[in-house]
Amino acid sequence: MNFFKLPPFKPIPKKPGLYAYLPAIIYMIFVTVLLLMPASDLPKNPFLELIYFDKWIHFCIFCMLCFLWALPGVRYFKHPVRHLIIIAAFCTAYGIITEYAQKNLTIDRSFDQADIIADASGVVLGCIALLYLKKKAISISH
């Protein structure tokens, strides 16, 4: 029994416009606010520090960010790898920029290379997940 059914794959007939990227834009604004929020507003818990919860949050945030930015193009292009590489580079650069912004624009946040690694890892998983879902949707529709 397959509980995870995808709709038949239907490429978008025309190039996606701004409306297709609106969820990604809104999510990116939300993420920017979260990443530049003062550290005093974030919850403090020794257990969360023990399991590197901050890194897992970065990983998940950037996985979803990449997924939302890449989804319209993946549905439009027949072979979306080039599009995914551009989106992955964009999302990774955004992660690096936000780390520098945390260092230079906030009072009690700092630059952390491990956050950049978590961001980039999340971006890679977002791309892989999107390619997997596209392949799965194509195989179901045929």
PDB file of N, CA, C and O in Angstrom, residues 4 11 17 23 27-28 30 37 39 43-44 66 70 88 100 103 110-111 114 118 123 128 136-137:
ATOM      1  N   PHE A   4       2.118   7.467   0.107  1.00  0.00           N
ATOM      2  CA  PHE A   4       2.670   8.714  -0.411  1.00  0.00           C
ATOM      3  C   PHE A   4       2.463   8.747  -1.917  1.00  0.00           C
ATOM      4  O   PHE A   4       3.302   8.330  -2.681  1.00  0.00           O
ATOM      5  N   PRO A  11       4.740  19.140 -16.659  1.00  0.00           N
ATOM      6  CA  PRO A  11       5.586  20.337 -16.698  1.00  0.00           C
ATOM      7  C   PRO A  11       4.736  21.590 -16.930  1.00  0.00           C
ATOM      8  O   PRO A  11       3.704  21.540 -17.579  1.00  0.00           O
ATOM      9  N   GLY A  17       6.668  32.646 -13.501  1.00  0.00           N
ATOM     10  CA  GLY A  17       6.785  34.066 -13.226  1.00  0.00           C
ATOM     11  C   GLY A  17       7.068  34.317 -11.758  1.00  0.00           C
ATOM     12  O   GLY A  17       7.316  33.389 -10.976  1.00  0.00           O
ATOM     13  N   PRO A  23       6.258  32.000  -2.567  1.00  0.00           N
ATOM     14  CA  PRO A  23       6.501  31.288  -1.302  1.00  0.00           C
ATOM     15  C   PRO A  23       7.969  31.337  -0.877  1.00  0.00           C
ATOM     16  O   PRO A  23       8.278  31.509   0.309  1.00  0.00           O
ATOM     17  N   TYR A  27       9.307  33.112   2.540  1.00  0.00           N
ATOM     18  CA  TYR A  27      10.075  32.276   3.454  1.00  0.00           C
ATOM     19  C   TYR A  27      11.458  32.870   3.691  1.00  0.00           C
ATOM     20  O   TYR A  27      11.958  32.863   4.825  1.00  0.00           O
ATOM     21  N   MET A  28      12.086  33.413   2.660  1.00  0.00           N
ATOM     22  CA  MET A  28      13.423  33.995   2.794  1.00  0.00           C
ATOM     23  C   MET A  28      13.402  35.226   3.708  1.00  0.00           C
ATOM     24  O   MET A  28      14.324  35.416   4.511  1.00  0.00           O
ATOM     25  N   PHE A  30      11.249  35.702   6.149  1.00  0.00           N
ATOM     26  CA  PHE A  30      11.043  35.140   7.480  1.00  0.00           C
ATOM     27  C   PHE A  30      12.361  34.580   8.039  1.00  0.00           C
ATOM     28  O   PHE A  30      12.710  34.821   9.202  1.00  0.00           O
ATOM     29  N   MET A  37      17.888  37.694  14.431  1.00  0.00           N
ATOM     30  CA  MET A  37      17.260  37.962  15.717  1.00  0.00           C
ATOM     31  C   MET A  37      18.326  37.946  16.813  1.00  0.00           C
ATOM     32  O   MET A  37      19.255  37.132  16.761  1.00  0.00           O
ATOM     33  N   ALA A  39      20.410  37.070  20.009  1.00  0.00           N
ATOM     34  CA  ALA A  39      20.570  35.780  20.694  1.00  0.00           C
ATOM     35  C   ALA A  39      19.818  35.747  22.015  1.00  0.00           C
ATOM     36  O   ALA A  39      19.408  34.684  22.474  1.00  0.00           O
ATOM     37  N   PRO A  43      15.756  30.638  22.763  1.00  0.00           N
ATOM     38  CA  PRO A  43      15.698  29.829  23.995  1.00  0.00           C
ATOM     39  C   PRO A  43      17.060  29.253  24.358  1.00  0.00           C
ATOM     40  O   PRO A  43      17.856  28.896  23.493  1.00  0.00           O
ATOM     41  N   LYS A  44      17.327  29.194  25.646  1.00  0.00           N
ATOM     42  CA  LYS A  44      18.581  28.625  26.149  1.00  0.00           C
ATOM     43  C   LYS A  44      18.247  27.317  26.870  1.00  0.00           C
ATOM     44  O   LYS A  44      17.413  27.287  27.758  1.00  0.00           O
ATOM     45  N   CYS A  66      16.081  26.014  -0.262  1.00  0.00           N
ATOM     46  CA  CYS A  66      16.499  25.525  -1.579  1.00  0.00           C
ATOM     47  C   CYS A  66      15.318  24.871  -2.305  1.00  0.00           C
ATOM     48  O   CYS A  66      15.105  25.102  -3.488  1.00  0.00           O
ATOM     49  N   ALA A  70      13.863  26.251  -5.841  1.00  0.00           N
ATOM     50  CA  ALA A  70      14.108  25.402  -7.008  1.00  0.00           C
ATOM     51  C   ALA A  70      12.842  24.779  -7.588  1.00  0.00           C
ATOM     52  O   ALA A  70      12.817  24.430  -8.768  1.00  0.00           O
ATOM     53  N   ALA A  88      21.323  26.268  -5.815  1.00  0.00           N
ATOM     54  CA  ALA A  88      22.164  25.802  -4.706  1.00  0.00           C
ATOM     55  C   ALA A  88      23.263  26.829  -4.394  1.00  0.00           C
ATOM     56  O   ALA A  88      23.528  27.119  -3.220  1.00  0.00           O
ATOM     57  N   TYR A 100      27.924  36.410   7.941  1.00  0.00           N
ATOM     58  CA  TYR A 100      28.659  37.670   8.068  1.00  0.00           C
ATOM     59  C   TYR A 100      27.769  38.773   8.643  1.00  0.00           C
ATOM     60  O   TYR A 100      28.222  39.610   9.410  1.00  0.00           O
ATOM     61  N   LYS A 103      27.633  38.436  12.298  1.00  0.00           N
ATOM     62  CA  LYS A 103      28.881  38.911  12.904  1.00  0.00           C
ATOM     63  C   LYS A 103      28.932  40.437  12.943  1.00  0.00           C
ATOM     64  O   LYS A 103      29.339  41.022  13.948  1.00  0.00           O
ATOM     65  N   SER A 110      27.271  35.684  16.422  1.00  0.00           N
ATOM     66  CA  SER A 110      28.633  35.564  15.911  1.00  0.00           C
ATOM     67  C   SER A 110      28.672  34.721  14.637  1.00  0.00           C
ATOM     68  O   SER A 110      27.727  34.005  14.313  1.00  0.00           O
ATOM     69  N   PHE A 111      29.787  34.817  13.957  1.00  0.00           N
ATOM     70  CA  PHE A 111      30.053  34.043  12.748  1.00  0.00           C
ATOM     71  C   PHE A 111      30.433  32.630  13.162  1.00  0.00           C
ATOM     72  O   PHE A 111      31.227  32.427  14.073  1.00  0.00           O
ATOM     73  N   ALA A 114      30.587  26.294  11.223  1.00  0.00           N
ATOM     74  CA  ALA A 114      29.756  25.083  11.289  1.00  0.00           C
ATOM     75  C   ALA A 114      28.334  25.371  10.801  1.00  0.00           C
ATOM     76  O   ALA A 114      27.690  24.494  10.218  1.00  0.00           O
ATOM     77  N   ALA A 118      26.345  23.443   7.821  1.00  0.00           N
ATOM     78  CA  ALA A 118      24.962  22.964   7.986  1.00  0.00           C
ATOM     79  C   ALA A 118      24.062  23.550   6.905  1.00  0.00           C
ATOM     80  O   ALA A 118      23.200  22.845   6.357  1.00  0.00           O
ATOM     81  N   VAL A 123      21.114  22.610   1.789  1.00  0.00           N
ATOM     82  CA  VAL A 123      20.892  22.947   0.377  1.00  0.00           C
ATOM     83  C   VAL A 123      21.057  21.703  -0.493  1.00  0.00           C
ATOM     84  O   VAL A 123      20.233  21.435  -1.382  1.00  0.00           O
ATOM     85  N   ILE A 128      18.588  17.239  -3.721  1.00  0.00           N
ATOM     86  CA  ILE A 128      18.420  15.793  -3.902  1.00  0.00           C
ATOM     87  C   ILE A 128      16.945  15.411  -3.730  1.00  0.00           C
ATOM     88  O   ILE A 128      16.409  14.620  -4.509  1.00  0.00           O
ATOM     89  N   LYS A 136      10.217  10.467  -9.121  1.00  0.00           N
ATOM     90  CA  LYS A 136       9.093   9.665  -8.626  1.00  0.00           C
ATOM     91  C   LYS A 136       7.801  10.076  -9.319  1.00  0.00           C
ATOM     92  O   LYS A 136       7.012   9.221  -9.728  1.00  0.00           O
ATOM     93  N   ALA A 137       7.586  11.387  -9.491  1.00  0.00           N
ATOM     94  CA  ALA A 137       6.375  11.861 -10.141  1.00  0.00           C
ATOM     95  C   ALA A 137       6.336  11.453 -11.608  1.00  0.00           C
ATOM     96  O   ALA A 137       5.290  11.109 -12.131  1.00  0.00           O
TER      97      ALA A 137
END
